[in-house]
């Protein structure tokens, strides 16, 4: 590979050096003037160059202080002599052997607008195809409009709800990963994120699979797209297989094409913008206070003791009367600390600020253009301890050697620093903490809290000792938020060198070499004070340090041919060869028992808990041919073939062939529609294409042997993983039918698309094989297996309407709506469903071929048994069932006999017992429709923009509510439980409190909620300071804006935030785990251009 | 135009450079890949060794509980679904056959690939290769023998799962087919003529498959499949061997000699035993599991068996300390002289040191686990002789064999009487096996074999009655009702295995 890159470099250098070859000895000299105050003055610093007919620069100089120049003229051929200066009209003279040439420069008032005109050429895609010639579904948005007055930190956030078919769920914490899905999830276990392409170069964010930090929560380390939104010019989304085909298989989940801003010819422009945003945390769900909590716990224990019967309740009564934490016992040494009234959440949430400042500078002349930018973002989190700081800089230089040869170099550097507490469960912990406990020691004299943390958290304590499993619980949430950390520092350098050469008229060569180097450093620390574990515990002062780096090299060589015959036939043909190589390595160390928080660095001592390191490498090659033919400017046929090889697959199935074909018809060009004046565009599109997904990781197909120890003195080596020669590409076929409509000079445009994507040979990761194959010690797993099929079908509709426009007023609106249905077509072999556990809080999971994924199964909740009569079991006719002695049979929840006050579930099979057989379908987490829309109103220099985002018809298990209403353990509960059932006649749906007993919160529809929402995502007012005022301030333009973000949400959902991230695996159920809710944000900013 | 050619040429060259498929051949740097394995004799040896290692690692959680608990001689102090005959398909840890198949796969891999190593290693003689095959055949046969005795019908897999070219879904084969495969494996091994009689070190001679181990296994398998003449023939191979390397029955009737079979182990009587070595940091929990004091103790003698051991004392009342088998192999009581009052029996074989009162200390927590020894072979032959025919001469010989085991333990001979019928003789043999081989993972298979033979002729006498007599961990009526169903004598296929292998059918008892 390196040979190849070196080859390309040498080749480019050769081209450049050819330019400098001198071919004879002739001179030309002269003097350059300009007119100043009607007087001819010598002009200094004028650019004088000799160039070929194709404007290839051969030699050049600038005039001295006397306006004089002298140049050596190369031999042979015909040349031009060009004089240029910024703000002057360039002058060109044919070289005919002159030895002296004097010139007078003239001012050029229109150079800026000239530039604009040349820039308005038809924009062509990477494949040299114009929008008009496309046969596939794409949508392009201009970032400037969005970014200018919105407080967005990331590209994902900016795009949310704006593009049809692109479903983004952003996270509430700074720097946390958002999930982006284009037209649904079409793969089970391999990567389902879309490919991001920046200026034509695929940007791979995924850190390799063998990334194995022992402590890492991989989602957290997920890679941010380290690019400042203000540097982005446009973003285009490619959705169907026919359009993504040119990006190879990595574009199988859709492609986001990002084009960054470039320097443009003309005077140097400076833009400074500054944005300050306040984040205001939404109101929390009210929790019980100290007294209410104690009363509830006592109630719960007493109820259980009663339900158990006197004979068995000794333990409970002891618990009830002998637990000092929940009793009034002033002699107890911790009495003060357990008779407080603490709102734990208030200590770990805060309002925060985001400040976002950027500066950019751009300009250029005939030969070279440049743009430099630097942006800094400081985003505070609403959970204490979370923060994101990011610095991004970029430099873009373009240079034209001639009209034929252009080179372009991009450099980008970013430095992101993300801070978070050691565990992401701080909020959940704060909510569940007993409110009668004080976070601080109480001074016995004054009765006031001291500044010393009260850390008692052990097995004798009422809520128990620190528990590290399942997201960890029982720790001091305030210390966790303030002193623990899980920090990520990421640095990324990105360099791309591009070359454009017009070989012949219509035939162009474009090539690039790109290098991206990413290093990430992770540090985590869990102070012992937060957990109060003993110092020999493996969680005492647990500290880890990890480092990973990744080098991605990519190159592409492309030949593009474009020709038109008699305005009848138009062809665009492309062939390209692309290579990519990604090499990663990482290590991590984890220690515990460091003597103090200050010694948290792993090298300072302590006992090693784990060590890890790994290397990985993935290479791909792909050859792509694309052919686009347009007949009579109305019938378009487009075909692409991608032949791609991936190092993650074995020799037999390494190469995949993925063809696609598209057709489009511009009906408005037909004679019978030509006269319809209001119809601007009527374009029908149809396409079908194939794509693939390769497994990830370093050659996961390779079989391995491993040493497993010794039998006495004999070394034992065993087959450890199987060689997977049959492993192959996961293949998908997508068809798309669309219509683009434009009316009244495109004042009203609409796009409708229907798609169907069928994914076969699904790649399943870590698949269980029968243990009879002999891999018992490896848990009978193989790394990947192709099996099963999945389909995504749906439609997208988008409308843009410029309702009114005149000199002063402009009113426009847009709206999009999308529907995606994800169905398991063939259930993968060996897909083992998680076994349903008949216990509180558990939902059943069923994966059935032909049904959409994301379904919940559970019990039907029917309120509370009010009296003994109601607890009698009834048959299908509603008659009370009796036993042999004619006594009524009492309902049972599992093995627990129901008493008044217990949860009542619908006994579907009328057998008197609530058990697995009473489970039915109770909802699905996939939204019915998603989308967004908004209005823009403009009056002179004032504009108001609104944008709404919605997801409708989606259900979610409100686990946060379940846990705060379960009344089962020691966790604090929400104020809702004050309505719990206590006596007959209590009109409530909340059962009685039971301490570690009964089945009062089985997974039922009680906690399944509709989380549809409509959210006013942005409301922005911006004002462009009038030109004449700007002129006085020596600026080109000034823009001031005020934006409210996530201000209102219309929803029936009772949780804090209906925008809940969905699980990635199809086997996981969608839970609301009380993540940080999105806060309301108010931003004010200014952008100055001069 | 020159530059155009230049560019085109360069582009083509670049394409050619990259197009090689080889560039996509990325091999993990931190792993031993299958392609690069199988280079030498040592490679084959190492894979075979892992087969023994896997088998050894199964002792505590598979070989002992599966072989003992259902038989009732030994019971688990904590509840165990095996001994209460309540194993369900969801009890993965009790009915997972994966570990046995892991050894099967090791054997299959060696049989498939050892040849590759020989092609690369000049010093790898044919004889050595065949000897390795013998070990692989032995491991495979032994694993299937365990499988067939516990699950009766299992998938018969003789292809190596090294890559994904073989289907993972394999249906069960019948008991007869499995037995046939086991026999053909043992025969294939013996027919190579390369089966070793001895290795360079003692631990290998006793801890790896030898010709003797193959003979013993064959005799055991033939007893199971009721081929008594052949069983006798293979027992004779051992008992009448002329080779100086052949194992021989320990005959000295002293406790020190008798106990040397278990500590230090690898005695002359031993045929095949799984090895641990403290010096190499290889220890096990056998001394702890069978201990009387340790809090982690798990197994005890059933009260009925304890009584029987006590009865054996009666024979040696004059010199209690010479009640060799009872005291040194069977059960332990704090003071041997007060044996009569002992209420709990512990298997001293594993927790005892050389002397009667000393227990193994932590540095001796490496007792071996014996799979075959000569006493077993003697008793197998006796059993075969009784069942082969009604010949009184054979029956007499059988009793002589049994008595030779009793004599060396200072126990009274049974002696032969013409009044004995087949059932009487078998009872004596079964009794002898229970006492002699207690804790060696044989009990349940013995009951099953005695009970199922000749179309369940003795099912009540030997299987049901014995289980109900010894097993006090489940109600008698429950045990009788379970065992009335022949399918219930075998384990269910685990739930996860049923899901993973679509061709599997559950044992009908567990539907």
mmCIF file of N, CA, C and O in Angstrom, chain A residues 127-196:
data_model
loop_
_atom_site.group_PDB
_atom_site.id
_atom_site.type_symbol
_atom_site.label_atom_id
_atom_site.label_comp_id
_atom_site.label_asym_id
_atom_site.label_seq_id
_atom_site.Cartn_x
_atom_site.Cartn_y
_atom_site.Cartn_z
ATOM 1 N N UNK A 127 -19.319 11.949 -9.096
ATOM 2 C CA UNK A 127 -19.256 11.174 -10.328
ATOM 3 C C UNK A 127 -19.491 12.065 -11.545
ATOM 4 O O UNK A 127 -19.748 11.580 -12.639
ATOM 5 N N UNK A 128 -19.473 13.376 -11.330
ATOM 6 C CA UNK A 128 -19.623 14.309 -12.430
ATOM 7 C C UNK A 128 -21.047 14.407 -12.939
ATOM 8 O O UNK A 128 -21.287 14.801 -14.063
ATOM 9 N N UNK A 129 -22.007 14.016 -12.101
ATOM 10 C CA UNK A 129 -23.394 14.001 -12.546
ATOM 11 C C UNK A 129 -24.141 15.148 -11.871
ATOM 12 O O UNK A 129 -23.994 15.375 -10.678
ATOM 13 N N UNK A 130 -24.919 15.857 -12.650
ATOM 14 C CA UNK A 130 -25.666 16.961 -12.061
ATOM 15 C C UNK A 130 -26.896 16.421 -11.354
ATOM 16 O O UNK A 130 -27.316 15.287 -11.574
ATOM 17 N N UNK A 131 -27.463 17.282 -10.534
ATOM 18 C CA UNK A 131 -28.681 16.929 -9.810
ATOM 19 C C UNK A 131 -29.751 16.476 -10.791
ATOM 20 O O UNK A 131 -30.476 15.517 -10.558
ATOM 21 N N UNK A 132 -29.805 17.188 -11.897
ATOM 22 C CA UNK A 132 -30.843 16.902 -12.884
ATOM 23 C C UNK A 132 -30.682 15.502 -13.474
ATOM 24 O O UNK A 132 -31.644 14.838 -13.816
ATOM 25 N N UNK A 133 -29.440 15.077 -13.560
ATOM 26 C CA UNK A 133 -29.188 13.783 -14.203
ATOM 27 C C UNK A 133 -29.311 12.605 -13.241
ATOM 28 O O UNK A 133 -29.156 11.455 -13.614
ATOM 29 N N UNK A 134 -29.542 12.928 -11.991
ATOM 30 C CA UNK A 134 -29.603 11.849 -11.020
ATOM 31 C C UNK A 134 -30.850 11.006 -11.164
ATOM 32 O O UNK A 134 -31.915 11.508 -11.492
ATOM 33 N N UNK A 135 -30.704 9.718 -10.851
ATOM 34 C CA UNK A 135 -31.861 8.833 -10.904
ATOM 35 C C UNK A 135 -32.242 8.365 -9.506
ATOM 36 O O UNK A 135 -33.043 7.480 -9.345
ATOM 37 N N UNK A 136 -31.609 8.961 -8.509
ATOM 38 C CA UNK A 136 -31.800 8.398 -7.173
ATOM 39 C C UNK A 136 -32.245 9.456 -6.177
ATOM 40 O O UNK A 136 -32.285 10.641 -6.470
ATOM 41 N N UNK A 137 -32.567 8.958 -4.977
ATOM 42 C CA UNK A 137 -33.112 9.833 -3.949
ATOM 43 C C UNK A 137 -31.997 10.499 -3.152
ATOM 44 O O UNK A 137 -31.233 9.832 -2.480
ATOM 45 N N UNK A 138 -31.930 11.799 -3.242
ATOM 46 C CA UNK A 138 -30.948 12.521 -2.437
ATOM 47 C C UNK A 138 -31.622 13.770 -1.903
ATOM 48 O O UNK A 138 -32.637 14.211 -2.413
ATOM 49 N N UNK A 139 -31.038 14.312 -0.878
ATOM 50 C CA UNK A 139 -31.518 15.603 -0.407
ATOM 51 C C UNK A 139 -30.328 16.392 0.090
ATOM 52 O O UNK A 139 -29.435 15.857 0.737
ATOM 53 N N UNK A 140 -30.329 17.658 -0.233
ATOM 54 C CA UNK A 140 -29.182 18.473 0.118
ATOM 55 C C UNK A 140 -29.661 19.621 0.993
ATOM 56 O O UNK A 140 -30.688 20.223 0.725
ATOM 57 N N UNK A 141 -28.932 19.908 2.052
ATOM 58 C CA UNK A 141 -29.281 21.106 2.798
ATOM 59 C C UNK A 141 -28.058 21.986 2.987
ATOM 60 O O UNK A 141 -26.929 21.507 3.011
ATOM 61 N N UNK A 142 -28.353 23.234 3.098
ATOM 62 C CA UNK A 142 -27.301 24.211 3.231
ATOM 63 C C UNK A 142 -27.086 24.487 4.718
ATOM 64 O O UNK A 142 -27.967 24.956 5.404
ATOM 65 N N UNK A 143 -25.913 24.153 5.192
ATOM 66 C CA UNK A 143 -25.670 24.240 6.615
ATOM 67 C C UNK A 143 -25.683 25.654 7.142
ATOM 68 O O UNK A 143 -26.049 25.917 8.272
ATOM 69 N N UNK A 144 -25.243 26.563 6.299
ATOM 70 C CA UNK A 144 -25.120 27.940 6.762
ATOM 71 C C UNK A 144 -26.411 28.435 7.388
ATOM 72 O O UNK A 144 -26.417 29.082 8.417
ATOM 73 N N UNK A 145 -27.500 28.087 6.726
ATOM 74 C CA UNK A 145 -28.806 28.537 7.202
ATOM 75 C C UNK A 145 -29.085 28.041 8.615
ATOM 76 O O UNK A 145 -29.670 28.715 9.434
ATOM 77 N N UNK A 146 -28.655 26.816 8.861
ATOM 78 C CA UNK A 146 -28.963 26.213 10.153
ATOM 79 C C UNK A 146 -27.999 26.689 11.224
ATOM 80 O O UNK A 146 -28.379 27.098 12.311
ATOM 81 N N UNK A 147 -26.750 26.644 10.864
ATOM 82 C CA UNK A 147 -25.727 26.863 11.859
ATOM 83 C C UNK A 147 -25.662 28.307 12.314
ATOM 84 O O UNK A 147 -25.371 28.607 13.457
ATOM 85 N N UNK A 148 -25.975 29.182 11.372
ATOM 86 C CA UNK A 148 -25.761 30.591 11.630
ATOM 87 C C UNK A 148 -26.409 31.034 12.933
ATOM 88 O O UNK A 148 -25.810 31.726 13.733
ATOM 89 N N UNK A 149 -27.621 30.583 13.167
ATOM 90 C CA UNK A 149 -28.261 31.090 14.370
ATOM 91 C C UNK A 149 -28.794 30.008 15.305
ATOM 92 O O UNK A 149 -29.721 30.217 16.043
ATOM 93 N N UNK A 150 -28.219 28.847 15.239
ATOM 94 C CA UNK A 150 -28.641 27.814 16.167
ATOM 95 C C UNK A 150 -27.464 27.360 17.026
ATOM 96 O O UNK A 150 -26.358 27.243 16.541
ATOM 97 N N UNK A 151 -27.749 27.088 18.283
ATOM 98 C CA UNK A 151 -26.657 26.661 19.140
ATOM 99 C C UNK A 151 -26.410 25.160 19.014
ATOM 100 O O UNK A 151 -26.712 24.391 19.889
ATOM 101 N N UNK A 152 -25.888 24.713 17.914
ATOM 102 C CA UNK A 152 -25.651 23.289 17.767
ATOM 103 C C UNK A 152 -24.171 22.997 17.937
ATOM 104 O O UNK A 152 -23.324 23.748 17.473
ATOM 105 N N UNK A 153 -23.892 21.927 18.636
ATOM 106 C CA UNK A 153 -22.502 21.568 18.854
ATOM 107 C C UNK A 153 -22.049 20.540 17.854
ATOM 108 O O UNK A 153 -20.874 20.374 17.599
ATOM 109 N N UNK A 154 -23.006 19.816 17.310
ATOM 110 C CA UNK A 154 -22.587 18.740 16.431
ATOM 111 C C UNK A 154 -23.428 18.722 15.179
ATOM 112 O O UNK A 154 -24.532 19.274 15.125
ATOM 113 N N UNK A 155 -22.884 18.079 14.187
ATOM 114 C CA UNK A 155 -23.574 17.960 12.921
ATOM 115 C C UNK A 155 -24.879 17.201 13.097
ATOM 116 O O UNK A 155 -25.911 17.566 12.560
ATOM 117 N N UNK A 156 -24.812 16.158 13.932
ATOM 118 C CA UNK A 156 -25.993 15.329 14.132
ATOM 119 C C UNK A 156 -27.159 16.166 14.648
ATOM 120 O O UNK A 156 -28.293 16.037 14.210
ATOM 121 N N UNK A 157 -26.841 17.023 15.605
ATOM 122 C CA UNK A 157 -27.879 17.820 16.217
ATOM 123 C C UNK A 157 -28.487 18.776 15.203
ATOM 124 O O UNK A 157 -29.680 19.020 15.195
ATOM 125 N N UNK A 158 -27.639 19.293 14.343
ATOM 126 C CA UNK A 158 -28.107 20.258 13.365
ATOM 127 C C UNK A 158 -29.051 19.612 12.361
ATOM 128 O O UNK A 158 -29.957 20.243 11.845
ATOM 129 N N UNK A 159 -28.825 18.335 12.092
ATOM 130 C CA UNK A 159 -29.595 17.686 11.041
ATOM 131 C C UNK A 159 -30.903 17.092 11.519
ATOM 132 O O UNK A 159 -31.756 16.741 10.727
ATOM 133 N N UNK A 160 -31.041 16.995 12.844
ATOM 134 C CA UNK A 160 -32.176 16.283 13.402
ATOM 135 C C UNK A 160 -33.506 16.776 12.857
ATOM 136 O O UNK A 160 -33.837 17.943 12.951
ATOM 137 N N UNK A 161 -34.265 15.858 12.273
ATOM 138 C CA UNK A 161 -35.601 16.176 11.794
ATOM 139 C C UNK A 161 -35.645 16.933 10.482
ATOM 140 O O UNK A 161 -36.711 17.222 9.969
ATOM 141 N N UNK A 162 -34.497 17.300 9.955
ATOM 142 C CA UNK A 162 -34.495 18.139 8.764
ATOM 143 C C UNK A 162 -34.507 17.363 7.466
ATOM 144 O O UNK A 162 -34.894 17.875 6.430
ATOM 145 N N UNK A 163 -33.979 16.161 7.522
ATOM 146 C CA UNK A 163 -33.867 15.429 6.266
ATOM 147 C C UNK A 163 -34.831 14.266 6.309
ATOM 148 O O UNK A 163 -34.902 13.543 7.286
ATOM 149 N N UNK A 164 -35.551 14.101 5.250
ATOM 150 C CA UNK A 164 -36.504 13.005 5.263
ATOM 151 C C UNK A 164 -35.747 11.688 5.183
ATOM 152 O O UNK A 164 -34.756 11.557 4.476
ATOM 153 N N UNK A 165 -36.199 10.733 5.961
ATOM 154 C CA UNK A 165 -35.562 9.417 5.948
ATOM 155 C C UNK A 165 -34.353 9.314 6.841
ATOM 156 O O UNK A 165 -33.772 8.255 6.980
ATOM 157 N N UNK A 166 -33.952 10.422 7.468
ATOM 158 C CA UNK A 166 -32.808 10.371 8.358
ATOM 159 C C UNK A 166 -33.315 10.541 9.783
ATOM 160 O O UNK A 166 -33.845 11.571 10.139
ATOM 161 N N UNK A 167 -33.166 9.493 10.560
ATOM 162 C CA UNK A 167 -33.698 9.497 11.917
ATOM 163 C C UNK A 167 -32.539 9.646 12.891
ATOM 164 O O UNK A 167 -31.659 8.796 12.945
ATOM 165 N N UNK A 168 -32.549 10.752 13.608
ATOM 166 C CA UNK A 168 -31.439 11.001 14.521
ATOM 167 C C UNK A 168 -31.990 11.129 15.929
ATOM 168 O O UNK A 168 -32.969 11.838 16.159
ATOM 169 N N UNK A 169 -31.381 10.421 16.846
ATOM 170 C CA UNK A 169 -31.740 10.621 18.243
ATOM 171 C C UNK A 169 -30.509 11.164 18.938
ATOM 172 O O UNK A 169 -29.498 10.472 19.069
ATOM 173 N N UNK A 170 -30.588 12.409 19.339
ATOM 174 C CA UNK A 170 -29.433 13.039 19.947
ATOM 175 C C UNK A 170 -29.446 12.753 21.444
ATOM 176 O O UNK A 170 -30.472 12.449 22.021
ATOM 177 N N UNK A 171 -28.288 12.860 22.039
ATOM 178 C CA UNK A 171 -28.189 12.570 23.453
ATOM 179 C C UNK A 171 -28.154 13.858 24.250
ATOM 180 O O UNK A 171 -27.803 14.913 23.746
ATOM 181 N N UNK A 172 -28.569 13.777 25.506
ATOM 182 C CA UNK A 172 -28.619 14.971 26.323
ATOM 183 C C UNK A 172 -27.289 15.370 26.926
ATOM 184 O O UNK A 172 -27.121 16.486 27.383
ATOM 185 N N UNK A 173 -26.345 14.442 26.964
ATOM 186 C CA UNK A 173 -25.060 14.743 27.573
ATOM 187 C C UNK A 173 -24.089 15.298 26.540
ATOM 188 O O UNK A 173 -24.102 14.879 25.398
ATOM 189 N N UNK A 174 -23.228 16.222 26.962
ATOM 190 C CA UNK A 174 -22.294 16.789 25.990
ATOM 191 C C UNK A 174 -21.362 15.723 25.430
ATOM 192 O O UNK A 174 -20.804 14.927 26.167
ATOM 193 N N UNK A 175 -21.237 15.709 24.134
ATOM 194 C CA UNK A 175 -20.260 14.829 23.505
ATOM 195 C C UNK A 175 -20.675 13.384 23.403
ATOM 196 O O UNK A 175 -19.940 12.567 22.885
ATOM 197 N N UNK A 176 -21.851 13.032 23.907
ATOM 198 C CA UNK A 176 -22.262 11.638 23.814
ATOM 199 C C UNK A 176 -22.740 11.345 22.403
ATOM 200 O O UNK A 176 -23.167 12.229 21.675
ATOM 201 N N UNK A 177 -22.677 10.099 22.054
ATOM 202 C CA UNK A 177 -22.949 9.735 20.678
ATOM 203 C C UNK A 177 -24.443 9.813 20.355
ATOM 204 O O UNK A 177 -25.278 9.441 21.148
ATOM 205 N N UNK A 178 -24.738 10.291 19.181
ATOM 206 C CA UNK A 178 -26.118 10.274 18.723
ATOM 207 C C UNK A 178 -26.278 9.071 17.809
ATOM 208 O O UNK A 178 -25.329 8.613 17.219
ATOM 209 N N UNK A 179 -27.503 8.610 17.709
ATOM 210 C CA UNK A 179 -27.691 7.504 16.788
ATOM 211 C C UNK A 179 -28.288 8.052 15.499
ATOM 212 O O UNK A 179 -29.240 8.820 15.520
ATOM 213 N N UNK A 180 -27.682 7.716 14.389
ATOM 214 C CA UNK A 180 -28.178 8.160 13.089
ATOM 215 C C UNK A 180 -28.581 6.923 12.298
ATOM 216 O O UNK A 180 -27.806 5.991 12.160
ATOM 217 N N UNK A 181 -29.791 6.896 11.829
ATOM 218 C CA UNK A 181 -30.235 5.788 10.990
ATOM 219 C C UNK A 181 -30.882 6.356 9.744
ATOM 220 O O UNK A 181 -31.786 7.178 9.835
ATOM 221 N N UNK A 182 -30.364 5.932 8.601
ATOM 222 C CA UNK A 182 -30.987 6.346 7.363
ATOM 223 C C UNK A 182 -31.888 5.214 6.902
ATOM 224 O O UNK A 182 -31.436 4.100 6.689
ATOM 225 N N UNK A 183 -33.141 5.491 6.819
ATOM 226 C CA UNK A 183 -34.146 4.500 6.418
ATOM 227 C C UNK A 183 -34.086 3.229 7.262
ATOM 228 O O UNK A 183 -34.080 2.120 6.752
ATOM 229 N N UNK A 184 -34.002 3.386 8.550
ATOM 230 C CA UNK A 184 -34.094 2.243 9.449
ATOM 231 C C UNK A 184 -32.818 1.436 9.565
ATOM 232 O O UNK A 184 -31.845 1.678 8.871
ATOM 233 N N UNK A 185 -32.868 0.482 10.465
ATOM 234 C CA UNK A 185 -31.722 -0.377 10.685
ATOM 235 C C UNK A 185 -31.857 -1.595 9.793
ATOM 236 O O UNK A 185 -32.845 -2.301 9.870
ATOM 237 N N UNK A 186 -30.856 -1.793 8.951
ATOM 238 C CA UNK A 186 -30.988 -2.885 7.998
ATOM 239 C C UNK A 186 -29.995 -3.993 8.277
ATOM 240 O O UNK A 186 -29.752 -4.856 7.465
ATOM 241 N N UNK A 187 -29.374 -3.947 9.441
ATOM 242 C CA UNK A 187 -28.418 -4.983 9.752
ATOM 243 C C UNK A 187 -28.570 -5.277 11.227
ATOM 244 O O UNK A 187 -29.069 -4.453 11.981
ATOM 245 N N UNK A 188 -28.185 -6.468 11.625
ATOM 246 C CA UNK A 188 -28.413 -6.830 13.013
ATOM 247 C C UNK A 188 -27.217 -6.534 13.879
ATOM 248 O O UNK A 188 -27.320 -5.941 14.929
ATOM 249 N N UNK A 189 -26.085 -6.964 13.432
ATOM 250 C CA UNK A 189 -24.951 -6.918 14.333
ATOM 251 C C UNK A 189 -23.742 -6.196 13.795
ATOM 252 O O UNK A 189 -22.854 -5.864 14.530
ATOM 253 N N UNK A 190 -23.709 -5.978 12.499
ATOM 254 C CA UNK A 190 -22.580 -5.209 12.025
ATOM 255 C C UNK A 190 -22.968 -3.737 12.147
ATOM 256 O O UNK A 190 -24.050 -3.403 12.583
ATOM 257 N N UNK A 191 -22.085 -2.906 11.751
ATOM 258 C CA UNK A 191 -22.265 -1.478 11.938
ATOM 259 C C UNK A 191 -23.474 -0.953 11.164
ATOM 260 O O UNK A 191 -23.624 -1.220 9.995
ATOM 261 N N UNK A 192 -24.337 -0.179 11.815
ATOM 262 C CA UNK A 192 -25.468 0.348 11.062
ATOM 263 C C UNK A 192 -25.456 1.870 10.965
ATOM 264 O O UNK A 192 -26.448 2.466 10.615
ATOM 265 N N UNK A 193 -24.322 2.472 11.295
ATOM 266 C CA UNK A 193 -24.211 3.916 11.122
ATOM 267 C C UNK A 193 -23.975 4.240 9.650
ATOM 268 O O UNK A 193 -23.335 3.488 8.946
ATOM 269 N N UNK A 194 -24.477 5.389 9.215
ATOM 270 C CA UNK A 194 -24.219 5.742 7.821
ATOM 271 C C UNK A 194 -22.761 6.152 7.613
ATOM 272 O O UNK A 194 -22.047 6.469 8.559
ATOM 273 N N UNK A 195 -22.355 6.110 6.380
ATOM 274 C CA UNK A 195 -20.998 6.534 6.043
ATOM 275 C C UNK A 195 -20.987 8.054 5.921
ATOM 276 O O UNK A 195 -21.874 8.649 5.318
ATOM 277 N N UNK A 196 -19.987 8.652 6.501
ATOM 278 C CA UNK A 196 -19.850 10.089 6.374
ATOM 279 C C UNK A 196 -18.709 10.370 5.417
ATOM 280 O O UNK A 196 -17.622 9.793 5.548
#
